[in-house]
Each structure stands twice: as C-alpha cells, then as structure tokens.
Amino acid sequence: MMRPHYHYAPAANWLSDPNGLVWQDGEWHMFYQYNPFGEEWGHMSWGHAVSRDLATWQELPVALAEEDNTMIFSGSAVIDHAGSAGFGKAAMIAVYTGARTDRAHQFQCIAASTDRGRTFTKFAGNPVLDRAMADFRDPSVFWHEPSRQWIMVVVLSDENRALVYGSPDLKAWRELSEIARDGAPGHLWECPFLVELPVEGTDETRWLFKVDVLSGAPGSGALYRIGRFDGARFVPETAWQVADYGDEFYAAIGWTDPRDSMGRPTWIGWMGNHAVQKHLPKQGWRGAMSLPRRLSLRRDGAALKLVQAVEPACRALFGQPEAMALSDGFRPLARAALLEMTGQGDWQFTLADDAGRKLHVALAAGVLQVERIDPITPQLNRKSAMAIASDALVEIWLDSGSIEVIAGQGANCLTLQHRLAGEAFSLRGTGQMAVRYPVASA
Ligand code: FRU
C-alpha cells in the first residue's frame, strides 16, 4: 500500500488519537495513541513526532510506554513555565489517563520531561486524580490566565458528561463544574477539548467545547458547542453542532498556542474511527492524522459556527493551480493533489482505481455528498453528506488513503479515508476544477 504523501502516519503499527499537542522552542510536538507492537489497537502508549512547520514531521521514539498493566490513554501536555508542579521551570508535563488493561479502572496521571519531550518520568505520586471509575478519561489541560490556575476538562465517558477541574500545580485537582449532555445525540463521550477562539472580523472571543461521541452521533462523532468560560463554568450559547460530516475525523485536540496573527490556534484529528479501523487491510502501519486546521468562529445570523482552515504551511506544499474542465472520459489524476472546485452551481466527479474502488463527490442543490464504494473492503461503503454555506470554492485535499473536503470558507468539513490504490487514480465528471500538485520538496 502507498503511504500518505502529505499526511502524518507512523512508519509502523497502530496510530489513533492525537495526544499532548504542545509547542516548545520552535518545535511542534505531536504525541499520539500508539501500539508499539502491531497494527491492532492495544498496548496503548504515546508515540511521538515533531515538526518545525506543521507540514512535515519527524517520528521519534515512543515517549510514554505501557507499564505495570497500565496503558497510557489519551491526554494533553503543557509547558509549566513557572515550574508549578515542581519539575523545574518550563518542564513539559504530560497529563494522561492511566488505563488498567483489565478495563476496570481509569485515572489521571502526570509525567514530566526536561529534555524537550525526548524522555518522560512518570510522577511517583500518580494518580493525581482518581474517582475509582472504569470510564474516566482523556484530560485536556491548559493554563487559564484570568483565574491563574490550570484547568482540566475530562469525561465520564459512560455517563456522557464532562467535568471541569482546577489546580494550582497539576497535582491537586478541585472539581469546579460539569458540562452536561444536554440533548447531545449518541453514546460514550471521549476526548473533550475546551479552547478560546477569535470571532472573525471582531475583537471578541468565545469558547469552543468539543467532545467525540463513539456511536450514534452524526458525522464523525465530533460535536461542539460555543459559549463562555469564566475559569470555573462553561456556559453554552449555541446548540450542538457537527465539526466534521465525514466518517473519520475523531479525537481532535489542539495546540492552544502559539497562535497566528489572527489569534487562531490549530487542531488536528485522527482520520479513523474505532468501528472502521479494524477492517482496514494490514499494510505495516494503520492510521494517519488529518491536516492541521486553524480554528476560528464565524457569526452566521444569530448563531456562531466553528471555522476550520487548512494550515497555510500545508497549502504551501502545493504548486500553482492548473485549470481542468471535467469530462465524461476517464483521465489519470495523481493520487496526491489539492482539487479546487471553482465553478458555481452543481458539479460531480468520480475517482476510481483498477480494483473498482470509487469515490463519488457531488454538489447538488447546496448539499455536498461523498460516496465511498469499496468492493474489496465493503465495511468501508458509506455515504456522507453536508449542506454547504457557499459553493464559491470547495477544496478537496486528496491523498493516498484520505480525502478532506473543506467548503463554505471553512464552515463545512468532511473527512474520509479511502483505499483507492495505484500511482494515479482515474477521474471523470462535470464541472470546473483547478488542480494543484505537490511541489517537489513535499
Ligand atoms: C478515543 C479513545 C480515548 C482513549 C483512547 C484509547 O479514540 O477511545 O477515549 O483514551 O482512545 O486508545
């Protein structure tokens, strides 16, 4: 199988959720759920990669490994500038869930690194937060300057709710409030993320709360609400909305800083999900990350919506657009390209490989649909659809193994894996497309 051309995937073995996204001294760190021993989920540990530009990555050795029948589940990382936790100024602190391999107990732990994330020492006083529960996981931690404390958002997965905790030192945690289910569809909450975002074109900010719902929620399961956060309580101002209408954009979390000139942080998601991943053919490695996406909010009438824009450094991997009028006859298309649908009104195209796998992408009456047809792995057959805010420009980031559709100037996203094989795919359709190919250095 071909590896992704411009998405991160490990050299070998299973990858899932991004973990511990943190920036230090010019390096973007990406830890992630990783099985060092195979392509199945298991022996969960934190794999590690670093980037200087958010576009190209270097894989490093496993950072936190399973030990004493305790796996290292998802979590976050912070730079403890003041040394509040006692591991020295600017120590990198990972906050993760310790998960007993018998599934009976999950608790929150910390580990510290003073060598730029290369090696971590687990805190001797772990766990730092324990409710004696089987499903209590995925701590998302950040420094909240106005209330001068660390904040942790963590889920009681089986109860479909999140708790907010505060701490002066990342060790002693006090419960502050609850983020309730409040009508959210589906079951089993995972990977919460709370972040302050700029409202486009204003100097206002609001807070985004995102959670992933394992089953029964629309799209990829990533749901969000926007509201206010005062250092103790998240007060939503919108209904639940869907972050990605594809099947496979899960467990996204962000680097909350540094931000760009518009105040936007970046997040990244796992292009997979637990229902589908195990059916994918073995190819030496299993799982890839989405492209990093810059986050902001847009006022849409009375409502606020999340806007996701592909990280500019990834766009810079591609050359100038070449106009292409789609037609009935199949023509070859490189397996890695940025496709921009530039015409107004309806269009459609099909990408196919020699084995009969297909992706149908179509815009009709304001609804964008992607149908994935895979006769070799029929568990992948799926139709995903989303209403789009504007047909002005639809970006389709095509890579070996994945397709990310970004429409409505970032307000509408749809991410899917695919298994189309070969150096080139066959393309036919109707409409106007501009194609950008990766530049040589990519
Ligand atoms: C989400 C998740 C998390 C958990 C991790 C285990 O994909 O189930 O809730 O921490 O994966 O790998």
Coordinates of C-alpha atoms and ligand atoms in Angstrom, one line a residue:
M1 CA 0.0 0.0 0.0
M2 CA 1.1 3.5 -0.7
R3 CA 1.8 5.7 2.3
P4 CA 0.2 9.2 2.5
H5 CA 2.1 11.8 0.6
Y6 CA 1.5 14.8 2.9
H7 CA -0.4 13.5 6.0
Y8 CA 1.4 12.1 9.1
A9 CA 1.4 8.3 9.5
P10 CA 3.8 6.4 11.7
A11 CA 6.5 4.2 10.0
A12 CA 4.9 1.1 11.5
N13 CA 2.0 0.0 13.7
W14 CA -1.3 1.4 15.0
L15 CA -1.9 5.1 15.4
S16 CA -5.1 6.8 16.8
D17 CA -5.9 9.9 18.8
P18 CA -3.5 12.9 18.8
N19 CA -2.3 13.5 22.3
G20 CA -0.2 16.1 24.2
L21 CA -0.1 18.7 21.5
V22 CA 2.4 21.3 22.7
W23 CA 4.9 23.8 21.3
Q24 CA 8.3 24.4 22.8
D25 CA 11.4 26.2 21.4
G26 CA 10.4 26.1 17.8
E27 CA 9.1 22.5 17.8
W28 CA 5.5 21.4 17.4
H29 CA 5.2 18.2 19.4
M30 CA 2.6 15.6 18.4
F31 CA 2.2 12.6 20.7
Y32 CA -0.5 10.1 19.8
Q33 CA -2.1 6.8 20.8
Y34 CA 0.2 4.1 19.5
N35 CA 0.6 0.4 19.8
P36 CA 4.4 -0.3 19.6
F37 CA 3.8 -4.0 18.9
G38 CA 1.3 -4.1 16.0
E39 CA -1.4 -2.9 13.7
E40 CA -4.2 -3.6 16.1
W41 CA -5.4 -1.4 18.9
G42 CA -3.6 -2.4 22.1
H43 CA -0.7 -1.8 24.5
M44 CA -1.6 1.8 24.2
S45 CA 1.4 4.1 24.6
W46 CA 2.3 7.7 23.4
G47 CA 4.1 7.7 20.1
H48 CA 5.9 11.0 19.3
A49 CA 6.6 13.2 16.2
V50 CA 7.9 16.7 15.9
S51 CA 7.6 19.4 13.3
R52 CA 9.1 22.8 12.7
D53 CA 6.4 23.9 10.3
L54 CA 3.2 21.8 11.0
A55 CA 3.6 20.4 7.5
T56 CA 6.4 17.9 7.7
W57 CA 7.1 15.6 10.6
Q58 CA 9.9 13.6 12.0
E59 CA 9.0 10.4 14.0
L60 CA 10.7 10.0 17.4
P61 CA 10.9 7.0 19.8
V62 CA 7.8 6.2 21.9
A63 CA 7.6 8.8 24.7
L64 CA 5.4 7.1 27.3
A65 CA 5.0 3.3 27.3
E66 CA 2.5 0.9 28.9
E67 CA 3.8 -0.3 32.2
D68 CA 2.6 -2.5 35.1
N69 CA -0.7 -3.4 33.3
T70 CA -1.5 0.3 32.9
M71 CA -1.8 1.6 29.4
I72 CA -1.2 5.3 28.5
F73 CA -4.5 6.6 27.2
S74 CA -5.3 10.0 25.6
G75 CA -4.4 13.3 27.2
S76 CA -2.7 16.6 26.8
A77 CA 0.6 18.3 27.5
V78 CA 1.6 21.7 28.8
I79 CA 4.7 23.8 29.3
D80 CA 4.9 24.6 33.0
H81 CA 6.7 27.9 32.6
A82 CA 6.6 28.7 36.3
G83 CA 7.6 25.3 37.5
S84 CA 4.3 25.0 39.5
A85 CA 4.4 21.2 39.5
G86 CA 7.9 21.0 41.0
F87 CA 9.8 19.6 37.9
G88 CA 11.5 22.9 37.1
K89 CA 10.7 25.9 35.1
A90 CA 9.5 25.2 31.6
A91 CA 9.2 21.5 32.2
M92 CA 6.9 19.7 29.7
I93 CA 4.2 18.0 31.6
A94 CA 2.1 15.2 30.0
V95 CA -1.3 14.7 31.6
Y96 CA -2.7 11.3 30.6
T97 CA -5.2 8.7 31.6
G98 CA -3.7 5.6 33.2
A99 CA -6.0 2.7 32.0
R100 CA -5.8 -0.7 33.6
T101 CA -5.5 -3.4 31.0
D102 CA -8.4 -5.3 32.6
R103 CA -10.6 -2.2 31.8
A104 CA -11.7 -1.9 35.4
H105 CA -10.1 1.4 36.3
Q106 CA -9.0 4.7 34.7
F107 CA -7.4 7.6 36.5
Q108 CA -5.4 10.7 35.6
C109 CA -1.6 10.8 35.8
I110 CA 1.2 13.2 35.0
A111 CA 4.8 12.7 33.7
A112 CA 7.5 15.3 33.2
S113 CA 10.2 15.9 30.6
T114 CA 13.1 18.4 30.9
D115 CA 14.7 17.4 27.6
R116 CA 12.2 18.7 25.1
G117 CA 9.9 15.8 25.3
R118 CA 12.5 13.2 24.4
T119 CA 12.2 11.3 27.7
F120 CA 9.5 11.5 30.4
T121 CA 9.5 10.5 34.1
K122 CA 6.2 9.3 35.5
F123 CA 5.3 11.2 38.7
A124 CA 5.9 8.9 41.7
G125 CA 2.6 10.3 43.3
N126 CA 0.4 9.1 40.4
P127 CA -2.6 9.1 40.1
V128 CA -3.2 12.8 40.6
L129 CA -7.0 12.4 40.1
D130 CA -8.9 9.2 40.7
R131 CA -12.7 8.7 41.1
A132 CA -12.4 4.9 41.3
M133 CA -14.2 4.6 38.0
A134 CA -13.9 2.4 34.9
D135 CA -14.6 5.2 32.4
F136 CA -12.9 8.4 33.4
R137 CA -10.5 9.7 30.8
D138 CA -8.9 12.0 28.2
P139 CA -7.8 15.0 30.3
S140 CA -7.5 18.2 28.3
V141 CA -5.4 20.7 30.3
F142 CA -4.5 24.4 29.8
W143 CA -3.4 27.4 31.8
H144 CA -6.2 29.9 32.4
E145 CA -4.5 33.2 33.0
P146 CA -7.6 35.3 34.2
S147 CA -8.2 32.8 37.1
R148 CA -4.4 31.9 37.4
Q149 CA -4.8 28.2 37.5
W150 CA -4.6 25.0 35.5
I151 CA -7.9 23.8 34.1
M152 CA -8.7 20.2 33.2
V153 CA -11.7 19.0 31.3
V154 CA -12.1 15.3 31.5
V155 CA -15.0 12.9 30.6
L156 CA -17.1 10.4 32.5
S157 CA -17.5 8.6 29.2
D158 CA -20.2 6.2 30.1
E159 CA -22.3 9.0 31.7
N160 CA -22.0 11.3 28.6
R161 CA -20.8 14.2 30.6
A162 CA -17.6 16.2 31.3
L163 CA -16.2 17.6 34.5
V164 CA -14.1 20.8 34.8
Y165 CA -11.3 20.8 37.5
G166 CA -8.9 23.5 38.6
S167 CA -5.4 23.1 40.0
P168 CA -2.5 25.4 41.2
D169 CA 0.2 22.7 40.5
L170 CA -1.2 20.0 38.1
K171 CA -1.2 17.6 41.1
A172 CA -4.1 18.7 43.4
W173 CA -7.3 19.0 41.5
R174 CA -10.6 20.5 42.7
E175 CA -13.9 19.9 40.9
L176 CA -15.4 23.2 39.6
S177 CA -18.3 22.3 37.4
E178 CA -20.0 19.9 34.9
I179 CA -20.5 20.2 31.2
A180 CA -23.8 18.3 30.8
R181 CA -25.0 16.2 27.9
D182 CA -28.0 18.5 27.4
G183 CA -29.5 16.7 24.4
A184 CA -26.3 15.6 22.7
P185 CA -27.0 12.6 20.5
G186 CA -25.2 9.3 20.7
H187 CA -23.3 7.5 23.5
L188 CA -19.9 7.4 25.1
W189 CA -18.0 10.6 25.4
E190 CA -14.3 10.8 24.6
C191 CA -11.6 13.3 24.1
P192 CA -13.0 16.6 25.3
F193 CA -11.4 19.9 24.2
L194 CA -12.1 23.4 25.5
V195 CA -10.4 26.4 23.8
E196 CA -10.9 30.1 23.5
L197 CA -11.3 31.2 19.8
P198 CA -11.5 34.6 18.0
V199 CA -14.7 35.6 16.3
E200 CA -13.8 36.5 12.7
G201 CA -13.9 40.2 12.0
T202 CA -14.3 41.3 15.6
D203 CA -12.1 41.6 18.6
E204 CA -14.4 39.2 20.5
T205 CA -13.7 35.7 21.6
R206 CA -15.8 32.8 22.7
W207 CA -15.0 29.3 24.0
L208 CA -15.5 26.1 22.0
F209 CA -16.3 22.8 23.8
K210 CA -15.8 19.8 21.6
V211 CA -16.4 16.2 22.5
D212 CA -16.3 12.9 20.4
V213 CA -19.2 10.6 20.7
L214 CA -18.2 7.0 20.0
S215 CA -21.5 5.9 18.5
G216 CA -24.9 7.2 17.4
A217 CA -23.8 10.9 16.7
P218 CA -23.9 12.5 13.2
G219 CA -20.8 12.8 11.0
S220 CA -17.6 11.7 12.6
G221 CA -19.0 12.0 16.1
A222 CA -17.2 15.2 16.9
L223 CA -19.8 17.5 18.4
Y224 CA -19.3 21.1 19.6
R225 CA -21.0 24.0 21.3
I226 CA -19.8 27.6 21.6
G227 CA -20.2 29.6 24.7
R228 CA -18.4 31.4 27.5
F229 CA -15.9 30.2 30.1
D230 CA -15.1 32.2 33.3
G231 CA -12.5 29.9 34.8
A232 CA -15.0 27.7 36.5
R233 CA -18.0 27.1 34.3
F234 CA -18.7 26.7 30.6
V235 CA -22.0 28.3 29.7
P236 CA -23.1 27.3 26.1
E237 CA -24.7 29.9 23.8
T238 CA -25.4 27.5 20.9
A239 CA -26.9 24.1 20.3
W240 CA -24.7 21.1 19.5
Q241 CA -23.2 21.3 16.0
V242 CA -21.1 18.8 13.9
A243 CA -17.4 19.5 13.5
D244 CA -17.0 17.1 10.5
Y245 CA -19.6 15.4 8.4
G246 CA -17.3 12.6 7.2
D247 CA -16.9 9.3 9.0
E248 CA -13.3 9.7 10.1
F249 CA -12.3 12.9 11.9
Y250 CA -12.1 11.8 15.6
A251 CA -10.4 12.8 18.8
A252 CA -9.2 16.1 17.6
I253 CA -7.4 18.3 20.1
G254 CA -5.3 21.5 19.6
W255 CA -2.0 23.3 20.1
T256 CA -3.6 26.2 22.1
D257 CA -0.5 28.3 21.4
P258 CA 1.4 29.9 19.7
R259 CA -1.4 31.4 17.6
D260 CA -1.3 33.1 14.2
S261 CA -1.7 36.8 13.6
M262 CA -5.5 36.3 13.6
G263 CA -5.3 34.7 17.1
R264 CA -6.2 31.2 15.7
P265 CA -4.9 28.1 17.3
T266 CA -4.5 24.8 15.4
W267 CA -6.1 21.4 15.9
I268 CA -5.6 18.0 14.3
G269 CA -7.7 14.8 14.3
W270 CA -7.3 11.1 13.8
M271 CA -8.5 10.1 10.3
G272 CA -10.1 7.0 11.6
N273 CA -12.7 5.6 14.0
H274 CA -13.0 2.6 16.2
A275 CA -15.8 1.0 14.1
V276 CA -14.0 1.0 10.8
Q277 CA -10.3 0.9 11.5
K278 CA -10.1 -2.8 12.4
H279 CA -11.4 -3.7 9.0
L280 CA -8.7 -2.0 7.1
P281 CA -6.2 -4.2 5.4
K282 CA -2.8 -4.7 7.1
Q283 CA -0.1 -2.8 5.4
G284 CA 2.6 -2.5 8.0
W285 CA 1.0 0.6 9.7
R286 CA -2.5 1.6 10.4
G287 CA -3.8 5.2 11.0
A288 CA -3.0 8.7 9.9
M289 CA -3.7 12.2 11.1
S290 CA -5.8 14.9 9.4
L291 CA -4.1 18.0 8.2
P292 CA -3.7 20.6 10.9
R293 CA -6.5 23.1 10.8
R294 CA -6.6 26.7 12.1
L295 CA -9.7 27.4 14.2
S296 CA -11.9 30.5 14.5
L297 CA -15.6 31.3 14.9
R298 CA -18.0 32.9 12.4
R299 CA -21.2 34.7 13.2
D300 CA -23.9 33.2 11.0
G301 CA -27.1 35.2 11.7
A302 CA -27.7 34.8 15.4
A303 CA -25.6 31.6 15.6
L304 CA -21.8 31.1 15.9
K305 CA -20.1 28.4 13.9
L306 CA -16.7 26.8 14.0
V307 CA -14.4 27.6 11.0
Q308 CA -11.5 25.3 10.1
A309 CA -8.9 26.4 7.6
V310 CA -6.1 24.1 6.5
E311 CA -2.8 25.2 8.0
P312 CA -1.1 27.6 5.5
A313 CA 2.2 25.7 5.7
C314 CA 0.4 22.6 4.2
R315 CA -1.1 24.7 1.4
A316 CA 2.5 25.9 0.6
L317 CA 3.4 22.2 -0.2
F318 CA 1.4 22.6 -3.4
G319 CA 2.2 24.4 -6.7
Q320 CA 0.1 26.7 -8.9
P321 CA -3.4 25.7 -9.9
E322 CA -3.9 24.2 -13.3
A323 CA -7.5 24.6 -14.7
M324 CA -9.2 21.4 -15.8
A325 CA -12.6 21.1 -17.4
L326 CA -14.0 17.7 -16.2
S327 CA -15.5 15.4 -18.9
D328 CA -17.1 12.0 -19.4
G329 CA -13.9 10.2 -20.3
F330 CA -11.6 8.9 -17.5
R331 CA -8.3 10.6 -17.3
P332 CA -5.4 9.9 -14.8
L333 CA -5.1 12.0 -11.7
A334 CA -2.1 11.9 -9.4
R335 CA -3.0 10.3 -6.1
A336 CA -1.9 13.4 -4.1
A337 CA -3.4 16.7 -5.2
L338 CA -5.3 19.7 -3.9
L339 CA -8.5 19.9 -6.0
E340 CA -10.4 23.2 -6.0
M341 CA -13.9 23.3 -7.4
T342 CA -14.1 26.8 -8.7
G343 CA -17.4 26.9 -10.8
Q344 CA -20.7 28.0 -9.4
G345 CA -23.7 25.6 -9.1
D346 CA -23.8 21.8 -9.3
W347 CA -20.9 19.5 -10.2
Q348 CA -19.8 16.0 -9.7
F349 CA -16.8 13.7 -10.2
T350 CA -15.7 10.1 -9.7
L351 CA -12.3 8.9 -8.7
A352 CA -11.7 5.2 -9.3
D353 CA -8.9 2.6 -9.2
D354 CA -8.3 -0.6 -11.2
A355 CA -9.9 -2.7 -8.5
G356 CA -13.2 -0.9 -8.7
R357 CA -12.9 1.2 -5.6
K358 CA -14.6 4.6 -6.1
L359 CA -15.2 8.0 -4.5
H360 CA -18.2 9.9 -5.9
V361 CA -18.1 13.6 -4.9
A362 CA -21.1 15.7 -5.9
L363 CA -22.6 19.0 -5.1
A364 CA -26.4 19.3 -5.9
A365 CA -28.9 21.8 -4.5
G366 CA -26.4 23.0 -1.9
V367 CA -25.7 19.6 -0.5
L368 CA -22.2 18.1 -0.9
Q369 CA -22.1 14.3 -0.9
V370 CA -19.2 11.9 -0.9
E371 CA -19.9 8.2 -1.5
R372 CA -17.2 5.7 -0.8
I373 CA -17.5 2.4 -2.6
D374 CA -15.1 -0.3 -1.8
P375 CA -15.7 -3.8 -3.2
I376 CA -12.6 -5.2 -1.5
T377 CA -13.4 -3.8 2.0
P378 CA -17.2 -3.4 1.9
Q379 CA -17.2 -2.3 5.5
L380 CA -16.0 1.0 4.1
N381 CA -19.1 1.6 1.9
R382 CA -20.5 4.8 3.1
K383 CA -22.4 7.9 2.0
S384 CA -21.6 11.2 3.8
A385 CA -23.3 14.5 3.1
M386 CA -23.4 18.1 4.3
A387 CA -25.3 21.2 3.4
I388 CA -22.7 23.9 2.5
A389 CA -22.8 27.6 3.2
S390 CA -21.4 28.6 -0.2
D391 CA -20.3 26.9 -3.4
A392 CA -17.8 29.7 -4.1
L393 CA -14.8 27.4 -3.6
V394 CA -14.7 23.8 -2.4
E395 CA -11.3 22.5 -1.5
I396 CA -10.6 18.7 -1.8
W397 CA -7.4 17.6 -0.2
L398 CA -6.8 14.2 -1.8
D399 CA -4.1 11.9 -0.6
S400 CA -3.2 8.3 -0.7
G401 CA -5.7 6.9 1.9
S402 CA -7.8 10.0 2.6
I403 CA -9.9 12.9 1.3
E404 CA -10.7 16.1 3.3
V405 CA -13.4 18.4 1.8
I406 CA -13.5 21.9 3.1
A407 CA -16.3 24.1 1.9
G408 CA -18.2 27.3 3.0
Q409 CA -14.9 29.0 3.7
G410 CA -14.1 26.5 6.4
A411 CA -17.6 26.2 7.9
N412 CA -18.2 22.8 6.4
C413 CA -15.8 19.9 6.6
L414 CA -16.0 16.3 5.6
T415 CA -13.1 13.8 6.2
L416 CA -12.9 10.2 5.0
Q417 CA -10.4 7.5 4.5
H418 CA -10.3 5.6 1.2
R419 CA -8.3 2.6 -0.1
L420 CA -8.0 3.6 -3.8
A421 CA -4.7 2.1 -4.8
G422 CA -2.1 2.9 -7.5
E423 CA 0.2 5.7 -8.5
A424 CA -2.7 7.5 -10.2
F425 CA -6.5 7.4 -9.9
S426 CA -9.0 7.7 -12.8
L427 CA -11.0 10.9 -12.8
R428 CA -14.2 11.9 -14.7
G429 CA -17.1 14.2 -14.1
T430 CA -18.7 17.5 -14.9
G431 CA -17.6 21.0 -13.7
Q432 CA -14.6 23.2 -13.4
M433 CA -11.7 22.0 -11.3
A434 CA -8.3 23.6 -10.6
V435 CA -5.6 21.1 -9.6
R436 CA -2.5 21.8 -7.6
Y437 CA 0.1 19.2 -7.4
P438 CA 2.6 18.8 -4.5
V439 CA 5.9 20.7 -5.3
A440 CA 9.0 18.5 -5.5
S441 CA 10.2 19.1 -2.0
A442 CA 6.9 17.9 -0.4
Ligands
FRU1 C1 -10.6 7.6 21.7 C2 -10.2 6.7 22.8 C3 -10.0 7.5 24.1 C4 -8.9 6.7 24.8 C5 -8.1 6.2 23.7 C6 -7.5 4.8 23.9 O1 -10.3 7.1 20.4 O2 -11.1 5.6 23.0 O3 -11.2 7.7 24.8 O4 -8.2 7.5 25.7 O5 -8.9 6.2 22.5 O6 -6.7 4.4 22.8

